[in-house]
CSV table of C-alpha atoms in Angstrom, one decimal:
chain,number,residue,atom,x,y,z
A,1,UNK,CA,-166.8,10.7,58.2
A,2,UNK,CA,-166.0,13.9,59.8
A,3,UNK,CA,-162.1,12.8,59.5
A,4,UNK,CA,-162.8,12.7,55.8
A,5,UNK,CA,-164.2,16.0,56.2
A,6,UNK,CA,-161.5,17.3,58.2
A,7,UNK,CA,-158.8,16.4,55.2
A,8,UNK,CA,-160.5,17.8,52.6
A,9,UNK,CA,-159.8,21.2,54.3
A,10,UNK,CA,-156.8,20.5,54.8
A,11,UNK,CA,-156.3,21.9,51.5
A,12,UNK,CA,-157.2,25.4,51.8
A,13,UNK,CA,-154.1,25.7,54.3
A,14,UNK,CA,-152.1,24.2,51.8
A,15,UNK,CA,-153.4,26.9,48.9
A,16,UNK,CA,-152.8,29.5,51.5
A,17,UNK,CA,-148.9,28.6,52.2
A,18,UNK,CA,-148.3,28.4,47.9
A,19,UNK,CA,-146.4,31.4,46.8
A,20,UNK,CA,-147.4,34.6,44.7
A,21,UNK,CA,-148.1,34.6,41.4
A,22,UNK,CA,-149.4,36.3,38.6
A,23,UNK,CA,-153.3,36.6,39.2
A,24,UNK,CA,-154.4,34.7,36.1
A,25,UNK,CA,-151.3,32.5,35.4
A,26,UNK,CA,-152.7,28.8,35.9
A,27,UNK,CA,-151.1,27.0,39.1
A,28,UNK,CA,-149.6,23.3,38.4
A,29,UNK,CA,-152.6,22.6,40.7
A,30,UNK,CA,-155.6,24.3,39.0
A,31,UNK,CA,-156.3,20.7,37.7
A,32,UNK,CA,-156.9,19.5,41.1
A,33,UNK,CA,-158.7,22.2,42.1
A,34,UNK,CA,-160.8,21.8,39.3
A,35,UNK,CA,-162.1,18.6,40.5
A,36,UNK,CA,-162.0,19.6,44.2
A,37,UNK,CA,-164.6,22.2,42.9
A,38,UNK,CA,-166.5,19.9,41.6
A,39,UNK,CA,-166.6,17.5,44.0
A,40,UNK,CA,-167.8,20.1,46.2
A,41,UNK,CA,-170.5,21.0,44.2
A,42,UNK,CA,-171.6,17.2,43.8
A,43,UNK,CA,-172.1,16.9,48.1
A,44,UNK,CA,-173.5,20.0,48.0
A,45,UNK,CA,-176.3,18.5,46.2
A,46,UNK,CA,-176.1,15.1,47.0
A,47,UNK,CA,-175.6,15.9,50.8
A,48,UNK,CA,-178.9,17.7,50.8
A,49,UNK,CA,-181.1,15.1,48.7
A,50,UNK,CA,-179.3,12.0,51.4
A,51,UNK,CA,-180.9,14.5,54.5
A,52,UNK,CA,-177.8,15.3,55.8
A,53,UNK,CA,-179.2,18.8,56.8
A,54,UNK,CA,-176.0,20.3,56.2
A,55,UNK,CA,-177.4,23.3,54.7
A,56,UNK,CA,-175.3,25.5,52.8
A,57,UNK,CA,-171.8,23.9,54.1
A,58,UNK,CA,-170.4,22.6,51.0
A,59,UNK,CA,-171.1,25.8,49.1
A,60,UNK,CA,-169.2,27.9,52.1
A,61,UNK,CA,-166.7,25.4,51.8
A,62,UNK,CA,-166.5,26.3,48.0
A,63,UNK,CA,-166.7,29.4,49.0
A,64,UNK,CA,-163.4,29.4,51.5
A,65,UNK,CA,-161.2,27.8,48.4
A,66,UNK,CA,-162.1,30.7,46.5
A,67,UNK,CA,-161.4,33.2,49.3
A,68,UNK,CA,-157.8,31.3,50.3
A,69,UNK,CA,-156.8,31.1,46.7
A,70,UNK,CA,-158.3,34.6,45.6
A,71,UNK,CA,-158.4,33.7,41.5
A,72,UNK,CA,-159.6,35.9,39.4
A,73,UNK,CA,-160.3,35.9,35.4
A,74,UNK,CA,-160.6,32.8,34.0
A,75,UNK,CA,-158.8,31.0,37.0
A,76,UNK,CA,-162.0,31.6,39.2
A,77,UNK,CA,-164.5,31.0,36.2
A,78,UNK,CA,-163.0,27.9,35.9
A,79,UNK,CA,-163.4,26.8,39.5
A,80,UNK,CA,-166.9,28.2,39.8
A,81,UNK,CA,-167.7,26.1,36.6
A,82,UNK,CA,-166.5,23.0,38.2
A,83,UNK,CA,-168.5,23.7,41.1
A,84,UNK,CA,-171.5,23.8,39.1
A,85,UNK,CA,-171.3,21.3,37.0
A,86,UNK,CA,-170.9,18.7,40.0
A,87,UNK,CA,-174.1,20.4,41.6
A,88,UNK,CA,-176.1,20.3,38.0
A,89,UNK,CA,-175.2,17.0,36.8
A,90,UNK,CA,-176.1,15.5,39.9
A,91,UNK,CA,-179.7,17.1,39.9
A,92,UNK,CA,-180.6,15.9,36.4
A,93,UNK,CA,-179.6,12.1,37.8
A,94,UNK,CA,-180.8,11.9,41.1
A,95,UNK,CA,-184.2,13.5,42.5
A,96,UNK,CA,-184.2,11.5,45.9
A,97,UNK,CA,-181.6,9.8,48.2
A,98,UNK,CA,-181.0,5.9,46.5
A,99,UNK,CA,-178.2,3.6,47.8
A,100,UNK,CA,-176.3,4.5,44.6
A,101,UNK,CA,-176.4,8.8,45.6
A,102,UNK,CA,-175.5,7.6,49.1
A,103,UNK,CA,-172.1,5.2,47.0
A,104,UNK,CA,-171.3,8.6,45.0
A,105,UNK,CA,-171.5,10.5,48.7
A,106,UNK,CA,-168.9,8.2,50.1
A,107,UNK,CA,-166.5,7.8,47.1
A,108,UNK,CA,-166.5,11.5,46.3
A,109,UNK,CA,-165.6,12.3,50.1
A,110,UNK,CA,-162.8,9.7,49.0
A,111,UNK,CA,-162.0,11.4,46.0
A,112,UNK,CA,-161.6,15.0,47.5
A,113,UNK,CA,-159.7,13.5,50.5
A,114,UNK,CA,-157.2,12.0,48.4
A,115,UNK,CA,-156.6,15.4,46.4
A,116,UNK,CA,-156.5,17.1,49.0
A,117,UNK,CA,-153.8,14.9,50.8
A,118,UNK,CA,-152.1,15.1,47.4
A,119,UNK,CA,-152.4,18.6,47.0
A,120,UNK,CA,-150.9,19.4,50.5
A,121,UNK,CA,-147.8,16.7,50.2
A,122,UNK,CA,-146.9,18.2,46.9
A,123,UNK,CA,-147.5,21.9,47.4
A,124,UNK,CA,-147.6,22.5,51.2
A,125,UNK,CA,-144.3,24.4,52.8
């Protein structure tokens, strides 16, 4: 899994090679960041309740898209949003590790590797 890992960051090189622009104009790939977001904030949780003693690594990995893409305004609002409602929809479903948190785990690693393979083809210099 730590390939999987490895691609999703992968990303936040890609974010930090797109060009200038204004700071709350929306990026063709806020979408996808969006969900990245999310997704983050779903293994944050999920990650912890599976005993993956992770700690706080999917938050600072949150935390570094923010900090490579710098939004601000609604751009960032949005993201942080994202982030949260991955975390909090997860804790009103799941209160301890089942084989169905540990399916979400591996297909929302999935997920986020694929945008993030996306986002880098498409937007990557």
């Amino acid at each position: 899994m730590p390939k999987h890992f490895a691609a999703i960051f992968l990303l936040v090189s890609a974010v930090l090679t797109a060009p200038a622009r204004a700071q709350d104009a929306a990026a063709p790939f806020d979408g996808d960041l969006q969900r990245l977001a999310e997704i983050l904030g779903t293994l944050h949780y999920l990650r912890a309740i599976c005993g993956n003693n992770e700690g706080l690594k999917w938050r600072n990995e949150m935390q570094a898209l923010i900090d490579a893409e710098t939004p601000s305004g609604d751009r960032r609002a949005r993201m942080i949003a994202a982030f949260n409602r991955g975390y909090n929809g997860f804790q009103q479903t799941y209160r301890t590790c089942t084989p169905a948190a540990s399916v979400a785990v591996r297909r929302y690693i999935d997920e986020g590797v694929k945008i993030s393979r996306d986002l880098t083809a498409r937007y990557a210099n």
